[in-house]
C-alpha cells in the first residue's frame, strides 16, 4: 500500500467542506487561555470537536451493513486518543475532492471492499494531526513543553503538574494551532481500539425502528412516486392512457420520464393503484426476442473464436497436446440479481436555486452529477444526503433510481420520494454477468498439472459502467479470480471475450471473482480427481509460491478436520480464493439426500485480510458473504424470456432462509500486514467448496449454477 | 377516516380500507420502522403484532387491523429495551439492519409463546423472515440470549 500524506491543502479544503468556521491561519496569540470555548475545533474534513467534548467523525463512506460507521471512527479515535463514548458520526456531503476514494479513481464511492484499505492511513493521520494540535494547544495554555504532555481518553494531561484539559476545553486554542505536516502515527502494538471487538455505533437504532434508510425519508409536502418501465430491456413507451390512474383518489400526476411513466400520489398505495391502472403501449425495441437459451447460444458461439489474452505463461497449447492426460470442461453461470432487502428508493427536492437528494447511494458524486445534469444546476448547488443503505452489494453504485427521482421531482415541482416495488427491483437490476467458460488442463504421467487453459465469454460490466477500466480489450472484472489463479502450473493461458447480450450487467458482491472462483476451483478439483490426488493435497503442492493462500488453506483444512472422516452421510469440499486484497478458504460439509436434496451443514472459513480493525465485523462479513454466495450457488438464477426477466419476487428468486443456514465458523489469520478487503472476499470460495463437496458425496460434477437445476443422487 | 390503535395510541388515518396496514403505518402515521420488502408476505420485513400475534402488514388490510391492538417495532418496549432488542445489540446481529425490525417482531412473538425455544422452534418461527446480509447465525444466537435475558428478569 502506498503511503498517503495529507497535504495542508486537503486539510483546509476538507475543513471548509465540513462546514465549520476554520480559524487556522489566524494570529497565533499563543499561550492565551481561552476560558469559555465557543467554537468547534475542525482540524480537517473528518473531525469536529465541540466544547461539550463530543467528537463528531464525518464519514465519507456509505454504510450498507459492513460497519464503516464504526470502523472509520475507530481509525480516527485510535490516533486521536479520543474518549470512544464521546464519538458521534455524520455522513459526509458529496465532495470527491476531499472524500474521494484513492483506490477507485478519486470517486466518492464505497465499493471494491476498499473502505478500510483506502482510509487506513488517511484517517489515522487525520486523528494523529488533531491530537498533536490539541496537545500543542494545551501546552500553550499551560506554558509548558508539549513534549511533556500526553493525550489520553479525550483529554490532554501534563503529568509533572497533574493538570488536565478535555478536548472540549481546548477547541478555541486548538483551532489556532497550525496543522502538523507529518503527524506521528502510533506503533500498532500500542493500539487500544484497532483489533478490538468494538460495539457497532450504528446498530442500536436498527433495533428500535429509528434507523433511517432511503425509503424512510420524510419531508413536508413530499409526494410518493412509482414508475412503470418497459419490461423488455431497452424498450420505450410509445403511448399511454393515464385516465385510469388519474381516477384513483390520491394520484396527483402522471408524467413520462426517460425510463417509463411515473405515477405520483399522496402516498405509496394510491401511487401503486394508479400504476396498476395505467395503460401503456410499448415499443419493445431490439431485445424483444431475447431468451436465456438464445443468450447461452450467443456466448457459446462467441467462445469458438480466440479471445484477448489476460495471462500467458509458458505454452499451454503445446503442453496440452503433449499431456499424458487431458481434462476438458465447460462451466457456466447465470445472471444474478442483487436483491437488497430495501428496494431502490430516493427522495429529491428540486428548486430554482438548488436541489437536495436523500438516498442510500454507494456513489455520492455520481448522484450529484446526474442531478446536476438533469436540473441544469451547478454541482455545488446539489446537496447529497446519504442515508443508511438497506443492502448495497454493488447495486447502489448505480444512479438509475436517482435519475428517475430527479426527473420526476423536476417535472412536478414538489419534493418526491420514489419507491421501487420488489418486482421493479428484481426486473430492472444490473445483473451479475452470465458467462460461458471453456477450460482444459493437461496432466503428466506422475499426476502433475502441466497446463491450464481458460477462455471466458461474457458481457462486460466496465463497457457500460466504466469504459476506462478496459485495457487491451479486456475488462479486468471479467478475468479477476481467473487470470490470477495462484497455482504453480508451468503453462497457463487465460483469455477473455467481451460479448454484450442486451441484459444490463453490474457490480455484484465480489464481481468477477463471484463466478471465477467457482469455475477455477471446481475445475481444479476435476484435475485432482483425474490425477487421482486429494484435492487439498494437490492445492498444497501447487501453492508453494503463494504462501498466503497456502496458510489460509491449511488453516481451514485443519479446523475442519480434513483427512478425518466427516459425520456419516456428509462429505467435504474445499476451495480457496483471493479477492480484493484478502484470501479466504472454505471447507464445506454437505449431505445429499436420497431424493437429491442438498444440505450444507457446516462451513469452516479461514481468512487472511491483513491487519484487522474490528474482528467482530470481519466475522460478520464472512458469515454474510458466505450466505450471499450460498444462495447464489444453491438456487440463484435470473432467466430471460421475451426480452424480460422472468423472476419477480422472493418466491421465484428465493434467498437462503434461517432453517437452511449452516454453521459458519470463521478463523481469522493473525496478521500485521496492511489491511485487505473484507466486504466481498467471503463470497467467492463458498460455491466451489459446496460443489466440490457434492462431487465427493455423489460423484456428480456440477459445471453450471445454480445447483438446484441439477438432478442429484447420493452414491 | 379510519381509527387505528397503534402502540397503545389512537390514530386516525386517511386511507382506503383495503390499503395494506404497512403503508398506513409508514405513509399515514409516519411509523417507518416497519419495512417494505416484498408486498407478498414472502420476506417478513413488515412484521407487526396484531393483538400480540405476528402478522405481515404488507398483506393485512387496514380494515382487518381496526379494533385490534397493533404493535410495531417503535412500540415493542417503552425504552426499546425488550430482551430481544437488548440481545440483538449484545450479539451485534444487524448488518444493514433493514430486515431486523421484522426479525425482532417475529422473535418477540416466538418468545412470548415459547420462552425457551429450541433451534427447531427458532427455525419454524423465523423461516418467514429473510435477511440478505445473512445474519441468521447471529439471529439464532440472539434469540437464545434473549430467552436468558427474559428469564433473568422474571
Coordinates of N, CA and C in Angstrom, one line a residue, chain A residues 432-569:
Chain A
X432 N -25.4 -9.6 -12.3 CA -24.1 -10.3 -12.3 C -24.0 -11.0 -13.7
X433 N -23.0 -10.7 -14.4 CA -22.9 -11.3 -15.8 C -23.1 -12.8 -15.8
X434 N -23.8 -13.3 -16.8 CA -23.8 -14.8 -17.1 C -22.6 -15.0 -18.0
X435 N -21.8 -16.1 -17.7 CA -20.6 -16.3 -18.5 C -20.6 -17.8 -19.0
X436 N -19.8 -18.0 -20.0 CA -19.6 -19.3 -20.6 C -18.1 -19.5 -20.6
X437 N -17.6 -20.6 -20.1 CA -16.2 -20.8 -19.9 C -15.7 -22.2 -20.5
X438 N -14.7 -22.1 -21.3 CA -14.2 -23.4 -21.9 C -12.8 -23.6 -21.2
X439 N -12.6 -24.7 -20.5 CA -11.4 -25.0 -19.8 C -10.7 -26.3 -20.3
X440 N -9.4 -26.3 -20.2 CA -8.7 -27.5 -20.5 C -7.5 -27.6 -19.6
X441 N -7.1 -28.7 -19.2 CA -5.9 -28.9 -18.4 C -5.2 -30.1 -18.8
X442 N -3.9 -30.1 -18.7 CA -3.0 -31.2 -19.1 C -2.3 -31.7 -17.8
X443 N -2.3 -33.1 -17.7 CA -1.6 -33.7 -16.5 C -0.5 -34.6 -17.0
X444 N 0.6 -34.6 -16.4 CA 1.7 -35.5 -16.8 C 1.5 -36.9 -16.2
X445 N 2.4 -37.8 -16.5 CA 2.2 -39.2 -16.1 C 2.3 -39.4 -14.6
X446 N 2.9 -38.4 -13.9 CA 3.0 -38.5 -12.5 C 1.8 -37.8 -11.8
X447 N 0.9 -37.4 -12.6 CA -0.3 -36.7 -12.0 C -0.1 -35.3 -11.6
X448 N 0.9 -34.7 -12.3 CA 1.2 -33.2 -12.0 C 0.5 -32.4 -13.1
X449 N -0.2 -31.4 -12.7 CA -0.8 -30.5 -13.8 C 0.3 -29.7 -14.5
X450 N 0.3 -29.8 -15.8 CA 1.3 -29.1 -16.6 C 0.8 -27.9 -17.3
X451 N -0.5 -27.9 -17.6 CA -1.1 -26.9 -18.5 C -2.5 -26.6 -18.0
X452 N -2.8 -25.3 -18.2 CA -4.1 -24.8 -17.8 C -4.6 -23.8 -18.8
X453 N -5.8 -24.0 -19.4 CA -6.3 -23.0 -20.4 C -7.7 -22.7 -20.1
X454 N -8.0 -21.4 -20.1 CA -9.4 -21.0 -19.7 C -9.8 -19.8 -20.6
X455 N -10.9 -20.0 -21.4 CA -11.5 -19.0 -22.2 C -12.8 -18.5 -21.6
X456 N -12.9 -17.2 -21.3 CA -14.1 -16.7 -20.7 C -14.9 -15.9 -21.7
X457 N -16.2 -16.1 -21.8 CA -17.0 -15.3 -22.7 C -18.2 -14.8 -21.8
X458 N -18.4 -13.5 -21.9 CA -19.5 -12.9 -21.1 C -19.6 -11.4 -21.4
X459 N -20.7 -10.8 -20.9 CA -20.8 -9.4 -21.1 C -19.9 -8.6 -20.1
X460 N -19.5 -7.4 -20.5 CA -18.6 -6.6 -19.7 C -19.3 -5.6 -18.9
X461 N -19.0 -5.6 -17.6 CA -19.5 -4.6 -16.7 C -18.9 -3.2 -17.1
X462 N -17.6 -3.2 -17.3 CA -16.9 -1.9 -17.5 C -17.4 -1.3 -18.7
X463 N -17.7 -2.0 -19.8 CA -18.1 -1.4 -21.1 C -19.3 -0.5 -20.9
X464 N -20.2 -0.8 -19.9 CA -21.3 0.0 -19.6 C -21.0 1.1 -18.6
X465 N -20.4 0.6 -17.5 CA -20.3 1.4 -16.3 C -19.1 2.2 -16.2
X466 N -18.0 1.8 -16.8 CA -16.7 2.5 -16.6 C -15.7 2.1 -17.6
X467 N -15.9 2.5 -18.9 CA -15.1 2.0 -20.0 C -13.6 2.2 -19.8
X468 N -13.1 3.2 -19.1 CA -11.7 3.4 -19.0 C -11.0 2.2 -18.3
X469 N -11.8 1.4 -17.6 CA -11.2 0.2 -16.9 C -10.8 -0.9 -18.0
X470 N -11.3 -0.8 -19.2 CA -11.0 -1.8 -20.2 C -9.6 -1.5 -20.8
X471 N -8.7 -2.5 -20.7 CA -7.3 -2.4 -21.2 C -7.1 -3.5 -22.2
X472 N -6.6 -3.2 -23.4 CA -6.3 -4.2 -24.4 C -7.5 -5.1 -24.7
X473 N -8.7 -4.6 -24.6 CA -9.8 -5.4 -25.0 C -10.3 -6.3 -23.8
X474 N -9.7 -6.1 -22.7 CA -10.1 -7.0 -21.5 C -10.7 -6.1 -20.4
X475 N -11.8 -6.5 -20.0 CA -12.5 -6.0 -18.8 C -11.9 -6.7 -17.6
X476 N -11.1 -6.0 -16.7 CA -10.5 -6.7 -15.6 C -11.5 -7.4 -14.7
X477 N -12.7 -6.9 -14.7 CA -13.7 -7.5 -13.8 C -14.2 -8.9 -14.3
X478 N -13.9 -9.1 -15.6 CA -14.3 -10.4 -16.2 C -13.3 -11.5 -15.9
X479 N -12.0 -11.1 -15.7 CA -11.0 -12.1 -15.5 C -10.4 -12.2 -14.1
X480 N -10.9 -11.3 -13.2 CA -10.4 -11.4 -11.8 C -10.9 -12.7 -11.2
X481 N -9.9 -13.3 -10.5 CA -10.3 -14.6 -9.9 C -10.0 -15.8 -10.9
X482 N -9.7 -15.4 -12.2 CA -9.3 -16.5 -13.2 C -7.9 -16.3 -13.7
X483 N -7.6 -15.0 -14.1 CA -6.3 -14.7 -14.6 C -5.2 -14.9 -13.5
X484 N -5.6 -14.7 -12.3 CA -4.7 -14.6 -11.2 C -4.7 -15.9 -10.3
X485 N -5.1 -17.0 -10.9 CA -5.1 -18.3 -10.1 C -3.7 -18.5 -9.6
X486 N -3.6 -18.9 -8.3 CA -2.3 -18.9 -7.6 C -1.4 -20.1 -7.8
X487 N -1.9 -21.0 -8.7 CA -1.2 -22.3 -8.7 C 0.0 -22.4 -9.6
X488 N 1.0 -23.1 -9.1 CA 2.3 -23.2 -9.8 C 2.1 -24.3 -10.9
X489 N 1.5 -23.9 -12.0 CA 1.3 -24.7 -13.2 C 2.2 -24.0 -14.3
X490 N 3.1 -24.8 -14.9 CA 4.1 -24.1 -15.7 C 3.5 -23.5 -17.0
X491 N 2.4 -24.0 -17.5 CA 1.9 -23.4 -18.7 C 0.4 -22.9 -18.4
X492 N 0.2 -21.6 -18.4 CA -1.1 -21.1 -18.1 C -1.5 -20.1 -19.2
X493 N -2.7 -20.3 -19.7 CA -3.3 -19.4 -20.7 C -4.7 -19.0 -20.4
X494 N -4.9 -17.7 -20.1 CA -6.3 -17.3 -19.8 C -6.7 -16.2 -20.7
X495 N -7.8 -16.3 -21.4 CA -8.2 -15.3 -22.3 C -9.7 -15.0 -22.1
X496 N -10.1 -13.8 -22.6 CA -11.5 -13.3 -22.4 C -12.1 -12.7 -23.7
X497 N -13.4 -12.9 -23.8 CA -14.1 -12.3 -24.9 C -15.3 -11.5 -24.3
X498 N -15.4 -10.2 -24.7 CA -16.5 -9.4 -24.2 C -17.6 -9.6 -25.2
X499 N -18.8 -10.0 -24.7 CA -20.0 -10.2 -25.6 C -21.2 -9.6 -24.9
X500 N -21.7 -8.6 -25.5 CA -22.9 -7.9 -24.9 C -24.1 -8.8 -25.3
X501 N -25.0 -9.0 -24.3 CA -26.1 -9.8 -24.6 C -27.4 -9.0 -24.6
X502 N -27.4 -7.8 -24.3 CA -28.6 -7.0 -24.2 C -29.2 -6.9 -22.8
X503 N -28.6 -7.7 -21.9 CA -29.1 -7.7 -20.5 C -28.1 -6.8 -19.7
X504 N -28.6 -5.7 -19.1 CA -27.6 -4.8 -18.4 C -26.9 -5.6 -17.2
X505 N -25.6 -5.4 -17.1 CA -24.8 -6.0 -16.1 C -24.2 -5.0 -15.2
X506 N -23.9 -5.5 -14.0 CA -23.3 -4.6 -13.0 C -22.4 -5.3 -12.0
X507 N -22.0 -4.5 -11.0 CA -21.1 -5.0 -10.0 C -21.9 -5.7 -8.9
X508 N -21.6 -6.9 -8.7 CA -22.4 -7.8 -7.8 C -21.4 -8.3 -6.8
X509 N -21.6 -8.3 -5.5 CA -20.7 -8.6 -4.5 C -19.6 -9.6 -4.9
X510 N -18.4 -9.1 -4.9 CA -17.2 -9.8 -5.3 C -17.0 -9.9 -6.8
X511 N -17.9 -9.4 -7.6 CA -17.8 -9.1 -9.0 C -17.3 -10.4 -9.8
X512 N -16.2 -10.3 -10.6 CA -15.7 -11.4 -11.4 C -15.4 -12.6 -10.6
X513 N -14.8 -12.4 -9.4 CA -14.4 -13.5 -8.5 C -15.6 -14.3 -8.1
X514 N -16.8 -13.7 -8.1 CA -18.0 -14.4 -7.7 C -18.2 -15.6 -8.5
X515 N -18.0 -15.5 -9.8 CA -18.1 -16.7 -10.7 C -16.8 -17.4 -11.0
X516 N -15.7 -16.6 -11.1 CA -14.5 -17.3 -11.5 C -13.9 -18.2 -10.4
X517 N -14.2 -17.9 -9.2 CA -13.7 -18.8 -8.1 C -14.4 -20.2 -8.3
X518 N -15.7 -20.1 -8.5 CA -16.5 -21.4 -8.8 C -15.9 -22.1 -9.9
X519 N -15.6 -21.4 -11.0 CA -15.2 -22.1 -12.3 C -13.8 -22.7 -12.1
X520 N -12.8 -21.9 -11.6 CA -11.4 -22.4 -11.5 C -11.2 -23.4 -10.4
X521 N -11.9 -23.1 -9.2 CA -11.7 -24.0 -8.1 C -12.4 -25.4 -8.3
X522 N -13.5 -25.4 -9.0 CA -14.1 -26.7 -9.3 C -13.4 -27.4 -10.4
X523 N -12.9 -26.6 -11.4 CA -12.1 -27.3 -12.5 C -10.8 -27.9 -11.9
X524 N -10.2 -27.2 -11.0 CA -9.0 -27.7 -10.3 C -9.3 -29.0 -9.6
X525 N -10.5 -29.1 -9.0 CA -11.0 -30.3 -8.3 C -11.1 -31.5 -9.3
X526 N -11.6 -31.1 -10.5 CA -11.7 -32.1 -11.6 C -10.3 -32.6 -12.0
X527 N -9.3 -31.7 -12.0 CA -8.0 -32.1 -12.3 C -7.4 -33.0 -11.2
X528 N -7.7 -32.7 -10.0 CA -7.3 -33.5 -8.9 C -7.9 -34.9 -9.0
X529 N -9.2 -35.0 -9.3 CA -9.8 -36.3 -9.4 C -9.2 -37.1 -10.6
X530 N -9.0 -36.4 -11.7 CA -8.4 -37.1 -12.9 C -7.0 -37.6 -12.6
X531 N -6.3 -36.8 -11.7 CA -4.9 -37.2 -11.4 C -4.9 -38.2 -10.2
X532 N -6.0 -38.5 -9.7 CA -6.1 -39.4 -8.6 C -5.5 -38.8 -7.3
X533 N -5.6 -37.5 -7.1 CA -5.0 -36.9 -6.0 C -6.0 -36.2 -5.1
X534 N -5.7 -36.1 -3.8 CA -6.6 -35.5 -2.8 C -6.7 -34.0 -3.2
X535 N -7.9 -33.4 -3.3 CA -8.0 -32.0 -3.8 C -7.3 -31.0 -2.9
X536 N -7.2 -31.3 -1.6 CA -6.5 -30.4 -0.7 C -5.0 -30.6 -0.9
X537 N -4.5 -31.8 -1.0 CA -3.1 -32.1 -1.1 C -2.6 -31.5 -2.5
X538 N -3.4 -31.7 -3.5 CA -3.0 -31.1 -4.8 C -2.8 -29.6 -4.7
X539 N -3.8 -28.9 -4.1 CA -3.7 -27.5 -3.9 C -2.4 -27.1 -3.1
X540 N -2.2 -27.8 -2.0 CA -1.0 -27.6 -1.3 C 0.3 -27.7 -2.1
X541 N 0.3 -28.7 -2.9 CA 1.5 -28.9 -3.7 C 1.7 -27.8 -4.8
X542 N 0.6 -27.2 -5.2 CA 0.6 -26.2 -6.2 C 0.8 -24.8 -5.6
X543 N 0.7 -24.7 -4.3 CA 0.7 -23.3 -3.7 C 2.0 -23.0 -3.1
X544 N 3.1 -23.6 -3.6 CA 4.4 -23.4 -2.9 C 4.9 -22.0 -3.1
X545 N 4.4 -21.3 -4.2 CA 4.8 -19.9 -4.4 C 3.8 -18.9 -3.9
X546 N 2.7 -19.4 -3.3 CA 1.6 -18.5 -2.8 C 1.4 -18.7 -1.3
X547 N 2.3 -18.2 -0.5 CA 2.3 -18.6 0.9 C 1.0 -18.1 1.6
X548 N 0.4 -17.0 1.2 CA -0.8 -16.5 1.9 C -1.9 -17.6 1.6
X549 N -2.1 -18.0 0.4 CA -3.1 -19.0 0.0 C -2.9 -20.2 0.8
X550 N -1.6 -20.7 0.8 CA -1.3 -21.9 1.5 C -1.6 -21.9 3.0
X551 N -1.3 -20.8 3.6 CA -1.5 -20.7 5.0 C -3.0 -20.7 5.3
X552 N -3.8 -20.0 4.6 CA -5.2 -19.9 4.8 C -5.9 -21.3 4.5
X553 N -5.4 -21.9 3.4 CA -6.0 -23.2 3.1 C -5.7 -24.2 4.2
X554 N -4.5 -24.2 4.7 CA -4.1 -25.2 5.7 C -4.9 -24.9 7.0
X555 N -5.1 -23.6 7.3 CA -5.9 -23.3 8.5 C -7.3 -23.8 8.4
X556 N -7.9 -23.6 7.2 CA -9.3 -24.0 7.0 C -9.4 -25.6 7.1
X557 N -8.4 -26.2 6.5 CA -8.4 -27.7 6.5 C -8.2 -28.2 7.9
X558 N -7.3 -27.6 8.6 CA -7.0 -28.1 10.0 C -8.3 -27.9 10.9
X559 N -8.9 -26.8 10.8 CA -10.1 -26.5 11.6 C -11.2 -27.4 11.2
X560 N -11.3 -27.8 10.0 CA -12.4 -28.6 9.5 C -12.2 -30.1 9.7
X561 N -10.9 -30.4 10.1 CA -10.6 -31.8 10.2 C -10.5 -32.6 8.9
X562 N -10.0 -31.9 7.9 CA -9.8 -32.5 6.6 C -8.9 -33.7 6.8
X563 N -9.2 -34.8 6.1 CA -8.4 -36.0 6.3 C -9.0 -37.0 7.3
X564 N -9.8 -36.4 8.2 CA -10.6 -37.3 9.1 C -12.0 -37.5 8.6
X565 N -12.6 -38.6 8.8 CA -13.9 -38.8 8.2 C -14.9 -37.8 8.8
X566 N -15.8 -37.2 7.9 CA -16.8 -36.4 8.4 C -18.0 -37.2 9.0
X567 N -18.9 -36.6 9.6 CA -20.1 -37.3 10.2 C -20.7 -38.1 9.1
X568 N -21.4 -39.3 9.5 CA -22.0 -40.1 8.5 C -22.9 -39.4 7.6
X569 N -22.8 -39.7 6.3 CA -23.7 -39.0 5.3 C -23.2 -37.7 4.8

